[in-house]
XYZ file of C-alpha atoms in Angstrom:
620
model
C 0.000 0.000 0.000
C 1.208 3.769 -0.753
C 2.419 5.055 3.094
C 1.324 8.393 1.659
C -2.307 7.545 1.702
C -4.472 10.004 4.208
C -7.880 10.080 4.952
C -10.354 11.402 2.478
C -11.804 14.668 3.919
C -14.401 17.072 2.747
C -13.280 19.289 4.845
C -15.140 20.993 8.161
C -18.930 21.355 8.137
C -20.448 25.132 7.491
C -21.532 27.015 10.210
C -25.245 26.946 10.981
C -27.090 29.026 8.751
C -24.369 29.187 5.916
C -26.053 27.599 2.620
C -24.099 24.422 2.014
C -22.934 24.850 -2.100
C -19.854 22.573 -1.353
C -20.668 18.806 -1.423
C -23.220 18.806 -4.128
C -25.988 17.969 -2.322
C -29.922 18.429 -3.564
C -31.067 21.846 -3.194
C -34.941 20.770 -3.944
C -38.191 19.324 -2.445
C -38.519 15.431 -2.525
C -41.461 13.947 -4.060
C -45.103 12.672 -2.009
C -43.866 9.349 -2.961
C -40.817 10.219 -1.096
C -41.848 11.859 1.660
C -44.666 9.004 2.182
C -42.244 6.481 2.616
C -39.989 8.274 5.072
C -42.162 9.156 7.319
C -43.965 5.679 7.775
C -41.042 3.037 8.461
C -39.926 3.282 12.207
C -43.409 3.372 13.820
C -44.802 1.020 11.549
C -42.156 -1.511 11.316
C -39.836 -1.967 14.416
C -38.355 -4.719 11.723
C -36.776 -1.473 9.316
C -34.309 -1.193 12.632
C -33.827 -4.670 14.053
C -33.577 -6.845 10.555
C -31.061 -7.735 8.593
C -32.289 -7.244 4.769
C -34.092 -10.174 3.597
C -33.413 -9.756 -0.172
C -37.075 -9.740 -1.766
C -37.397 -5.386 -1.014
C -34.010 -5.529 -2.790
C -34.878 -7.992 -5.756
C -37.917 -5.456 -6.067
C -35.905 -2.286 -6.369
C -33.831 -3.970 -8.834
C -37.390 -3.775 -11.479
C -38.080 -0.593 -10.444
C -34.149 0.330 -11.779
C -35.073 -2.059 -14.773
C -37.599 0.214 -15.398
C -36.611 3.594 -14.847
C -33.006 3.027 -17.090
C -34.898 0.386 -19.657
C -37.478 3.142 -20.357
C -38.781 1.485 -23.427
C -36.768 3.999 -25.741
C -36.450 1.905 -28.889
C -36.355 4.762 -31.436
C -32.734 5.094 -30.128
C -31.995 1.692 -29.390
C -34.073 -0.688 -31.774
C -32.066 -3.735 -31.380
C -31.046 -3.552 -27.755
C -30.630 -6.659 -25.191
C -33.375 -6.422 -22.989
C -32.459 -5.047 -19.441
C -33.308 -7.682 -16.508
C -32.215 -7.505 -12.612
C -29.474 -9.562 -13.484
C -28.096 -6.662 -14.873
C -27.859 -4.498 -11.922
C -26.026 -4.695 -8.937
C -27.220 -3.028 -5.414
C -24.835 -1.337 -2.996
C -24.213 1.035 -0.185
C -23.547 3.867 -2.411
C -21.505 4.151 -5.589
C -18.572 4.469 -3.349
C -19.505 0.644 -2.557
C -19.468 -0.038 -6.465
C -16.326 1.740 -6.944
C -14.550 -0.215 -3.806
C -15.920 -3.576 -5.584
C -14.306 -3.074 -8.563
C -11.010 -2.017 -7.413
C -11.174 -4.496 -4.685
C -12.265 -7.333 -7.608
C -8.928 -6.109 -9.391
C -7.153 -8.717 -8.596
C -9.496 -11.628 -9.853
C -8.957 -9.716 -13.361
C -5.234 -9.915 -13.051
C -5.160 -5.879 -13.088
C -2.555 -4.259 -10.662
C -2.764 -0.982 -12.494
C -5.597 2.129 -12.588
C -5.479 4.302 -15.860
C -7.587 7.599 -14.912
C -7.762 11.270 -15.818
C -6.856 13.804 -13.298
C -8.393 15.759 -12.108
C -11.318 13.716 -11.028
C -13.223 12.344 -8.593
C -10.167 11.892 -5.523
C -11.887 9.092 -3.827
C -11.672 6.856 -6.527
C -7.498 7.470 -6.447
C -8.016 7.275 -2.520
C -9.612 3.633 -2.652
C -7.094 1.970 -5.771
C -4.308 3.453 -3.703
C -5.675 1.972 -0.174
C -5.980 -1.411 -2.188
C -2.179 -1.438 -3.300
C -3.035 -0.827 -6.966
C -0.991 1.597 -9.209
C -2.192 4.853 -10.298
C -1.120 5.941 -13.559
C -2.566 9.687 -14.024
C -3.456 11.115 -17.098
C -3.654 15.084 -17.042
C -6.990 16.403 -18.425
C -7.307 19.587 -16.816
C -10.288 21.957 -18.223
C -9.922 20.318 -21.734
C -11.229 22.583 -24.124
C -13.398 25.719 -23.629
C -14.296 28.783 -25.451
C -13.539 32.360 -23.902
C -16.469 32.837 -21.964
C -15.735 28.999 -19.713
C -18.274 27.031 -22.060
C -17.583 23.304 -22.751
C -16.670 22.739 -26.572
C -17.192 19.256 -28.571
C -13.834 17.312 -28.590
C -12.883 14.206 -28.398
C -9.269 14.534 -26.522
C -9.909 12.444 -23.381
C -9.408 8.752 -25.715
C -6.364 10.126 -27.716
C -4.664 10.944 -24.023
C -5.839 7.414 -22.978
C -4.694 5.677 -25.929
C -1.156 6.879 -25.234
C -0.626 3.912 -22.696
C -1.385 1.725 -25.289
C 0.892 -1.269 -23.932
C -0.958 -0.896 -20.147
C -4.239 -1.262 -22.181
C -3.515 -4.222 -23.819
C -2.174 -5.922 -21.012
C -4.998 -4.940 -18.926
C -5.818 -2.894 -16.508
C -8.378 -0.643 -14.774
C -9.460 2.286 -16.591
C -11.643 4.802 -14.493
C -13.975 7.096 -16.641
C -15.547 9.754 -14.573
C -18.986 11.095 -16.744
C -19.754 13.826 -15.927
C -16.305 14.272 -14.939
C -16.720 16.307 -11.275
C -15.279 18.227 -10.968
C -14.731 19.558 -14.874
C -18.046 18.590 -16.000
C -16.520 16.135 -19.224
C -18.750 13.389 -20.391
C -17.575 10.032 -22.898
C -19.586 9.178 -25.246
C -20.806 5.693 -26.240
C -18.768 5.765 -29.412
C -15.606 6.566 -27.925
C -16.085 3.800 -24.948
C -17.001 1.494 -27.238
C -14.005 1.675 -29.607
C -11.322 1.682 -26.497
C -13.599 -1.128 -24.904
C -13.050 -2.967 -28.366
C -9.483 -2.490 -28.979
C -9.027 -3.432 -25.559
C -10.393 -6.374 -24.529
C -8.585 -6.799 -21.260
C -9.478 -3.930 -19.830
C -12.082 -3.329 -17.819
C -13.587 0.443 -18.192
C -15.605 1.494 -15.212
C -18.023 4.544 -15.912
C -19.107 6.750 -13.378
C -22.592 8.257 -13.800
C -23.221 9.860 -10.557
C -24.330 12.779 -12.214
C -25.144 11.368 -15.591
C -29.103 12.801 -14.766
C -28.259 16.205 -15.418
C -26.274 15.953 -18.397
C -29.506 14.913 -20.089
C -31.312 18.496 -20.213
C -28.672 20.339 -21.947
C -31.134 22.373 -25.093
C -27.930 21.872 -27.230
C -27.494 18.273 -26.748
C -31.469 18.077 -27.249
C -31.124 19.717 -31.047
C -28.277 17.179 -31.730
C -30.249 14.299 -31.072
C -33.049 15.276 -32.792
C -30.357 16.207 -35.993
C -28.651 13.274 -35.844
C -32.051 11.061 -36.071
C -33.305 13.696 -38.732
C -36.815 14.384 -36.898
C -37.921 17.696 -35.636
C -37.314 19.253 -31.972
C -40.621 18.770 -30.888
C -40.846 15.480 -31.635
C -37.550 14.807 -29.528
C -38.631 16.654 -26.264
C -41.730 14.771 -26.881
C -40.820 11.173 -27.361
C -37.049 11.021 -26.548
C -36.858 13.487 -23.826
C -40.697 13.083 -22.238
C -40.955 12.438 -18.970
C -37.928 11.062 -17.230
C -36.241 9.967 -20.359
C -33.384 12.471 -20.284
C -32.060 11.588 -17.211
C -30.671 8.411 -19.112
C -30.287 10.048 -22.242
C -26.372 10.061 -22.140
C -25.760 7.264 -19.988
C -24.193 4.179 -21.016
C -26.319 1.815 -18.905
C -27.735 0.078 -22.074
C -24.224 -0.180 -23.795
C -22.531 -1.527 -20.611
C -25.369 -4.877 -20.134
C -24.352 -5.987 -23.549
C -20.456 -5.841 -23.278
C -17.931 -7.867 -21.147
C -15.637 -4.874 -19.741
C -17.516 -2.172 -19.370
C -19.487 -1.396 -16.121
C -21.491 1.763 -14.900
C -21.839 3.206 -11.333
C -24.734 4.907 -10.670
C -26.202 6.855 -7.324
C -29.149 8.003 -5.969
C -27.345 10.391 -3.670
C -27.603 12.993 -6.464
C -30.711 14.051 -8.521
C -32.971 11.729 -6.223
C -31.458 13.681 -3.007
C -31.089 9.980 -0.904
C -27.198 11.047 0.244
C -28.049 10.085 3.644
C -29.318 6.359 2.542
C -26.271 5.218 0.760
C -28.284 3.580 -2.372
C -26.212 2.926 -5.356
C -26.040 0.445 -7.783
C -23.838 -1.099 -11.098
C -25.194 -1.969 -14.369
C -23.527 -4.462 -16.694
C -23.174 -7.782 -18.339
C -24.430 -10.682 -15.585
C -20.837 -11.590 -15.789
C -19.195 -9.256 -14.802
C -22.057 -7.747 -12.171
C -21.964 -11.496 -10.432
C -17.854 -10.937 -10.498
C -18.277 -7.543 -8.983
C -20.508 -8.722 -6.832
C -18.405 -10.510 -5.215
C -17.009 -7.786 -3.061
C -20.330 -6.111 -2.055
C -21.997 -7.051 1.131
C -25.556 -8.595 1.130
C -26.115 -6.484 4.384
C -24.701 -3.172 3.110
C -28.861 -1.312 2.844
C -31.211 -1.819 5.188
C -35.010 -2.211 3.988
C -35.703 1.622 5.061
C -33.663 2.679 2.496
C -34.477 0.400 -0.007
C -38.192 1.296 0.690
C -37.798 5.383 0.325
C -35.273 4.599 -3.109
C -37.974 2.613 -4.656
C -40.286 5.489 -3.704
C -38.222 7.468 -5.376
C -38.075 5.853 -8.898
C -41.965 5.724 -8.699
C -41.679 9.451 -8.632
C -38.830 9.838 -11.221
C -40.526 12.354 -13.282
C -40.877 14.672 -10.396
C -37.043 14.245 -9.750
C -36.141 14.963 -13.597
C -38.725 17.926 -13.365
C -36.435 19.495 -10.593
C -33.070 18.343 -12.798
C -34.383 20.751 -15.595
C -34.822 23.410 -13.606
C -31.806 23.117 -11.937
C -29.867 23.427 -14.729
C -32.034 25.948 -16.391
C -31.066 27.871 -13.139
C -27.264 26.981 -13.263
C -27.069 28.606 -17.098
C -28.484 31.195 -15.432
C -26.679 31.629 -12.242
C -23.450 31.299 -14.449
C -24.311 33.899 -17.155
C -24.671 36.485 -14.222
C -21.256 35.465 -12.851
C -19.520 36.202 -16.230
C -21.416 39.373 -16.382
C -19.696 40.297 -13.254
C -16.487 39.337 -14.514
C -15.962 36.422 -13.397
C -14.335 33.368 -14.852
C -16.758 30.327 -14.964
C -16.225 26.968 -16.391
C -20.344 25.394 -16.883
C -20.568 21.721 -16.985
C -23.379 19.381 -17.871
C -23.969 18.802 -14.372
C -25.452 20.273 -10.873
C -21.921 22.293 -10.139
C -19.625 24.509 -11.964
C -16.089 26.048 -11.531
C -15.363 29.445 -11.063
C -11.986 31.337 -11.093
C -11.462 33.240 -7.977
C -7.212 33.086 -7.765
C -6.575 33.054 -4.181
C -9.355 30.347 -3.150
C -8.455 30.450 0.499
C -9.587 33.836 0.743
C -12.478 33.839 -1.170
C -13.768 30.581 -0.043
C -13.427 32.485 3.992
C -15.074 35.774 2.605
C -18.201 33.957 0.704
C -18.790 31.737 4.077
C -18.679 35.223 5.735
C -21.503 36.353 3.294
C -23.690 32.930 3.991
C -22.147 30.620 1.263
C -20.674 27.757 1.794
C -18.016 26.372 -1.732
C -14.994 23.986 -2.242
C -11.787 24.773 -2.756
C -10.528 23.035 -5.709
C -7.243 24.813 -5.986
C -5.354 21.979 -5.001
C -6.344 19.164 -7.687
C -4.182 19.472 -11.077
C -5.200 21.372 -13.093
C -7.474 23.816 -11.145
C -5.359 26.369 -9.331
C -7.420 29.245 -8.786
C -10.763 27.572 -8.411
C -13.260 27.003 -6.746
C -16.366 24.394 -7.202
C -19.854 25.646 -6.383
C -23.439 23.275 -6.087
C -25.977 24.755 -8.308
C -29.267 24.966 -6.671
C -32.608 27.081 -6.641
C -33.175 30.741 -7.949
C -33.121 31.490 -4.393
C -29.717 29.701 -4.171
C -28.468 31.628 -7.168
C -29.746 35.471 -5.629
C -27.570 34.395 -2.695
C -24.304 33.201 -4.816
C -24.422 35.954 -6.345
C -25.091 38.951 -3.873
C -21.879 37.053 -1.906
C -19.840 37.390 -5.065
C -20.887 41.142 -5.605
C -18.633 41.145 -2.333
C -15.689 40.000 -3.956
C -12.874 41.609 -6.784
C -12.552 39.226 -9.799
C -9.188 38.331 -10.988
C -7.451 40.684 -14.269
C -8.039 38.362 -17.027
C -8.786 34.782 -17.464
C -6.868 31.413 -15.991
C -3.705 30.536 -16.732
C -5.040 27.041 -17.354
C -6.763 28.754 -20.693
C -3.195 28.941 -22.432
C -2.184 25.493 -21.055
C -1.192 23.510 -24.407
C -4.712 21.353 -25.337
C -4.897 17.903 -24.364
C -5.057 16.342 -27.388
C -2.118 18.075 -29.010
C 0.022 17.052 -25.613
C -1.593 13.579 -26.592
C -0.171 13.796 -30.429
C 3.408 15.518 -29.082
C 3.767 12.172 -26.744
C 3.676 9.922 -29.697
C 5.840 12.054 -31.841
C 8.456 11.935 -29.204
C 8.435 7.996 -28.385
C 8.454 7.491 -32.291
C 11.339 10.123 -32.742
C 13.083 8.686 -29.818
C 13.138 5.237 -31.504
C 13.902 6.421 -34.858
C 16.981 7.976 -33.091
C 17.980 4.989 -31.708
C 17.874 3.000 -34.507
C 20.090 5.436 -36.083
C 22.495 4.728 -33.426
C 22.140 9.020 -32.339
C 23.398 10.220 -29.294
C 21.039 12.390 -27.809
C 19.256 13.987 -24.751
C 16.398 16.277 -23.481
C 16.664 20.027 -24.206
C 15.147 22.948 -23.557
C 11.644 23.162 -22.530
C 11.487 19.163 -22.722
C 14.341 18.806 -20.301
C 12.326 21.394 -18.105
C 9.410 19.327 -18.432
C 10.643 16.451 -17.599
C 12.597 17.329 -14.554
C 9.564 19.713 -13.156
C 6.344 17.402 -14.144
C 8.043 14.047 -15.818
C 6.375 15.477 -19.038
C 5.473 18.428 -20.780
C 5.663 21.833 -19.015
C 1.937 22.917 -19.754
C 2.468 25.444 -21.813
C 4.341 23.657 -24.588
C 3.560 23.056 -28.062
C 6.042 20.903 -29.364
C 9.411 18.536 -28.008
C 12.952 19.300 -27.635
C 16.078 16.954 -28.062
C 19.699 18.358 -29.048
C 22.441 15.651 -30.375
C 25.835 16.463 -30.935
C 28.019 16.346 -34.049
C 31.310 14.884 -34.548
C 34.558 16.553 -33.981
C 35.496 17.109 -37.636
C 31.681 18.459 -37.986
C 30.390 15.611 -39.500
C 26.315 15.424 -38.920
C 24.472 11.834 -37.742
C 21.342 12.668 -38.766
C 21.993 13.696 -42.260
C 21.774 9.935 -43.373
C 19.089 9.387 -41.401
C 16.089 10.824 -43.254
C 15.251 6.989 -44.960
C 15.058 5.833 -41.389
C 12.872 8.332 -40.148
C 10.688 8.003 -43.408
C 10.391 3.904 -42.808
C 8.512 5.101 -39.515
C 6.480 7.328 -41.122
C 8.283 10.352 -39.878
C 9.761 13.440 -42.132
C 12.846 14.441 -41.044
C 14.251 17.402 -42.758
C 15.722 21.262 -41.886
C 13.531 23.956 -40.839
C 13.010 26.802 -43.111
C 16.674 28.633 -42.355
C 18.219 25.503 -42.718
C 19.737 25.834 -38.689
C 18.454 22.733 -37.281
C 16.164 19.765 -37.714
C 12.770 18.813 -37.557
C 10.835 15.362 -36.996
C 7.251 16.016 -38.274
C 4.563 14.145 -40.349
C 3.816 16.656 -43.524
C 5.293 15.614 -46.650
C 9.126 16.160 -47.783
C 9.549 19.844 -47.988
C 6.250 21.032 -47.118
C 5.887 23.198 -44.027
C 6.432 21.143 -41.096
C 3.819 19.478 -38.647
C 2.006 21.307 -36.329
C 3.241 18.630 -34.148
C 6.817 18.027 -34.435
C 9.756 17.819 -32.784
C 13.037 19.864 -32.932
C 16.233 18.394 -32.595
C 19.536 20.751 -32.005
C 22.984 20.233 -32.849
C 26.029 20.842 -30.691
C 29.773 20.996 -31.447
C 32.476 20.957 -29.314
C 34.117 24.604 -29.959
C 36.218 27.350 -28.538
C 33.966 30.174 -26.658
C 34.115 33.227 -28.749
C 33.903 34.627 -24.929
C 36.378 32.824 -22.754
C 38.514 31.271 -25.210
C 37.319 28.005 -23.323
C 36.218 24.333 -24.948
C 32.262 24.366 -24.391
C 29.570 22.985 -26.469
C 27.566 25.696 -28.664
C 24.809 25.558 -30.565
C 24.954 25.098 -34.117
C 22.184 27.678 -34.738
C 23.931 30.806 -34.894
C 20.281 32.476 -34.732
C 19.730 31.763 -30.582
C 23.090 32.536 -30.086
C 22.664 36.085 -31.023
C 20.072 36.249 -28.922
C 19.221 39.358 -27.079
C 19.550 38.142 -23.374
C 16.402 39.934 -22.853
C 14.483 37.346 -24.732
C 12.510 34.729 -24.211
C 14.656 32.498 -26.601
C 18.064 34.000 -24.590
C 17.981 30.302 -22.924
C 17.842 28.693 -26.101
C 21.825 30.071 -25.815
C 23.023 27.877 -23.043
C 26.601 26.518 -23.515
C 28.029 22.861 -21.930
C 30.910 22.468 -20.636
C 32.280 18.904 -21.716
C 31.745 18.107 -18.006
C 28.334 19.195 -17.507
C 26.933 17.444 -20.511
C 28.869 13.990 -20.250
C 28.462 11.189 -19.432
C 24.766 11.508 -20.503
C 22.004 10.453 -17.766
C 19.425 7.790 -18.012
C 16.495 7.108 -15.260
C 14.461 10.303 -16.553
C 11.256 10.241 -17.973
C 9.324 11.555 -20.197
C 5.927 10.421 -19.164
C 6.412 6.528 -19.839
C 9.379 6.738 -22.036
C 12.950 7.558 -20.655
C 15.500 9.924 -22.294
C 19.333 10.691 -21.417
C 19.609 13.864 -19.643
C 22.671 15.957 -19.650
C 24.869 14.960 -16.658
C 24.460 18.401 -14.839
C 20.938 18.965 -16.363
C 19.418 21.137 -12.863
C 22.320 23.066 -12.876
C 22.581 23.660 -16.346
C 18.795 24.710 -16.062
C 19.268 26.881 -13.254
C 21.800 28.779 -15.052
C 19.787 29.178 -18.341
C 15.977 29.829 -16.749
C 16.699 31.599 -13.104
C 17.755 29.657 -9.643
C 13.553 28.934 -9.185
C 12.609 27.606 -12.237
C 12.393 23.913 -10.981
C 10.295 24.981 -7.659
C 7.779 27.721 -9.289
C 6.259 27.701 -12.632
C 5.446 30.663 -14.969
C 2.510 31.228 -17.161
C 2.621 34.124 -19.780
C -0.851 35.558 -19.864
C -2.385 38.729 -21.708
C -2.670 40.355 -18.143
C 1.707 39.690 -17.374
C 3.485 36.495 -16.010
C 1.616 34.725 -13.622
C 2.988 31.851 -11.230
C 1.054 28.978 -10.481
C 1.958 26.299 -8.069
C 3.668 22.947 -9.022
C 0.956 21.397 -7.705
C -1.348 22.630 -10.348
C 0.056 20.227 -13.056
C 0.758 17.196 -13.188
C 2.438 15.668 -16.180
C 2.833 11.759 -15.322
């Protein structure tokens, strides 16, 4: 087990009176179904308290989750396996579901957990208390327009995909949808192409807030497009009722494949946090292997009673999810009109950029509101996670925030290089890497890559391509210049930039501009110092080494002593894949970019340089 493990906390509870927008809890009235059932049980039947569960409320509940995910849609889903109880799984809790898996792990032969950070921490907290390994892959905000709004992209399976070899082998992949805290949701289509490629992998989905992602207008006019009927028919056959709050979930998809599971709650849009009722949908086979884990004692019959109440009510509870988010879009427009930095999701809470979230989560509990800091997951330095709730919810948010100065300009996360291009720079650099190897090339990290890698054991997050110098021999002869066949056999263009200084590794075609993607590889030669009459290593490109020191190239200038730069490194990584580092790499770092630049990192922004905290990215 990890010895660095702590207890999950959610932190202290409000003070009384302070509205509680912090642990996205329901903010609305439960249904007379609901409130029926809760108030009968302990007077009634002594047996709700002193019984274990007998099983037949539970095989019951099981129909009425049959029933509320089955829905009888078949316009969408005309040749669909048939939903039973065998197909769902009762526990205390999705917490329970997402303990079972990781605890079943080991029956899969899986001792590793692919996930996206930043996500849902008690997930990491369990596979970590189990002894599993935690690979994280860095999703941050993914993409968003100006204004916070979630844009379509698909960058979240080209990230996975990287770890190709782990995937194959098999392991646990965690998919959080909505993602909480950044609101991203996976589609069918791209689960079901990594759950096909992948075979031995078993991809766990996590729905817990998969209700509200279902009344987005947008994602109502796409349907309807992409079946070619009108609007109205949609909201009126696809979307009546409670239909939307399964309209993006992959409950259906998950009973008719072997390694792919759901996790559903009904802490969240049914409001039953307090009862612990969760479930898992999926293939018998895999629920009864799952199932495994969970106890048969976990719910007692008084809260298998009220959740059962619930479902008989669901249309009341996806009335309240539509106005909720109605309310959200609202709440958040008013935010931005205030200046403020907010990142919507598809869900019942959004982001908001406040920069110093200790002190503005103390001054909003000061004005009555209650909100999580979120400042300390990758990714999200800055922010702060609020619960949407009622219009009377939303007055309150935002008179509290009327209290408050927004930050000058957006988030440095805005200008952090998109996921998906970080995803396409990984590959070029473990394909270059190999090409160079095959050539027999002696080379190591440079520049921003070697700053990457010793700072985040990746990228730094605001870079848009990779870095590796070589060196040439001592009468000036170049290795790579019979290399361009071998770097064409792997699919790779190799060939000068446009001044003819130094090389690139791209994908366009001989002698067109190169790649957006690509990687730049620099040449050194052992030399006399112009300045000290000394034997250093200087870079070939006479360009950077006219640079004014002023710039923000002037680093591209650094010079090696023979010392500092050999005997190259190994043991560094760049994500997965190891590259030489110069013998003296910190110091030669130090000496190029400023004593700090290992222990603080710098974002350029339209409103100056702004530091962010290490903490705030996490590369591996």
């Amino acid at each position: 087990m990890d010895n660095n493990v702590r207890a999950y906390s959610i932190g202290p509870p409000p003070p009384e009176g302070v509205l509680r927008l912090h642990l996205n809890e329901f903010r609305h009235e439960h249904s007379a179904w609901v409130r029926a059932a809760a108030a009968a049980p302990v007077a009634a039947r002594d047996e709700d308290l002193t019984r274990y569960p007998s099983g037949a409320l539970e095989a019951g509940l099981r129909r009425a989750l049959v029933q509320y995910l089955d829905g009888g849609d078949r316009l969408r889903y005309p040749d669909e396996v048939k939903m039973t109880p065998e197909h769902v799984l009762l526990a205390a809790g999705s917490d329970e579901v997402l303990r079972a898996v990781i605890n079943t792990s080991g029956l899969r032969g899986h001792r590793r957990v692919l996930m996206g950070v930043p996500s849902y921490t008690h997930f990491e907290h369990y596979a970590r208390l189990q002894g599993l390994e935690v690979v994280a892959v860095p999703l941050g905000l993914g993409a968003r327009d100006a204004a916070g709004r979630s844009l379509e992209r698909r960058a979240l399976e080209s990230a996975l995909r990287y770890y190709d070899a782990m995937l194959r082998e098999g392991c646990l992949v965690y998919l959080c949808s909505p993602n909480n805290p950044t609101g991203t949701i996976w589609t069918q289509a791209e689960v079901e192409r990594l759950a096909g490629d992948f075979p031995r992998s078993l991809f766990l989905v996590d729905e817990a807030y998969i209700e509200f992602a279902g009344h987005e207008p947008a994602d109502q006019r796409r349907t309807a497009a992409k079946l070619g009927i009108s609007l109205e028919l949609a909201r009126n056959t696809i979307y009546a009722g409670n239909a939307p709050m399964n309209i993006r979930s992959l409950a259906r998809y998950a009973i008719q494949s072997r390694n792919v599971v759901v996790s559903r709650t009904m802490s969240k849009v049914f409001g039953l946090a307090a009862l612990r009722v969760g479930y898992a949908v999926g293939c018998p086979d895999v629920i009864r292997r799952v199932g495994i884990a969970v106890s048969p004692k976990s719910m007692g019959d008084h809260s298998v009673r009220i959740a059962t109440a619930a479902l008989m009510g669901a249309s009341h509870y996806s009335w309240y999810a539509a106005a909720l988010m109605a309310s959200a879009e609202r709440l958040c427009e008013e935010l931005r009109a205030l200046d403020w930095w907010v990142a919507d999701t598809p869900a019942n809470f959004f982001l908001v950029y406040v920069g110093d979230t200790a002190a503005a989560v103390a001054a909003l509990a000061a004005a009555g509101v209650q909100v999580r800091d979120r400042g300390d997951q990758p990714g999200l330095a800055g922010f702060v996670r609020l619960t949407a709730g009622t219009a009377e919810d939303g007055a309150a948010v935002l008179a509290a925030f009327r209290g408050l100065t927004p930050p000058t300009g957006p988030p440095p996360q805005t200008l952090y290089t998109p996921k998906e291009r970080v995803a396409e720079i990984k590959t070029m650099m473990r394909r270059t890497v190999l090409a160079l190897r095959d050539c027999r090339v002696e080379f190591w990290a440079q520049s921003g890559t070697m700053l990457g890698m010793l700072r985040h054991g990746g990228m730094i997050p605001t870079d848009d391509d990779g870095d590796l110098a070589y060196r040439r021999g001592e009468d000036g002869h170049d290795p790579l210049a019979g290399c361009v066949e071998a770097f064409r056999e792997r699919g790779l263009t190799l060939q000068r930039n446009r001044t003819d200084a130094y090389w690139q590794v791209g994908t366009n075609e001989p002698g067109a501009t190169i790649s957006p993607v690509h990687v730049d590889l620099f040449s050194y030669r052992l030399a006399v110092d112009p300045v000290d009459g000394a034997q250093r290593y200087l870079l070939d490109d006479v360009r950077f080494r006219e640079e004014d020191p002023a710039s923000s190239q002037a680093h591209c200038n650094t010079k090696y002593t023979p010392r500092e730069l050999f005997p190259l490194v190994d043991g560094f990584r760049f994500y997965d894949l190891e590259i030489p580092m110069p013998r003296e790499s910190e110091a030669v770092l130090r000496r190029a970019l400023g004593e700090d630049c290992l222990r603080v990192m710098r974002v350029r922004t339209p409103a100056g340089v702004v530091e962010v905290p290490l903490t705030d990215f996490t590369a591996a």
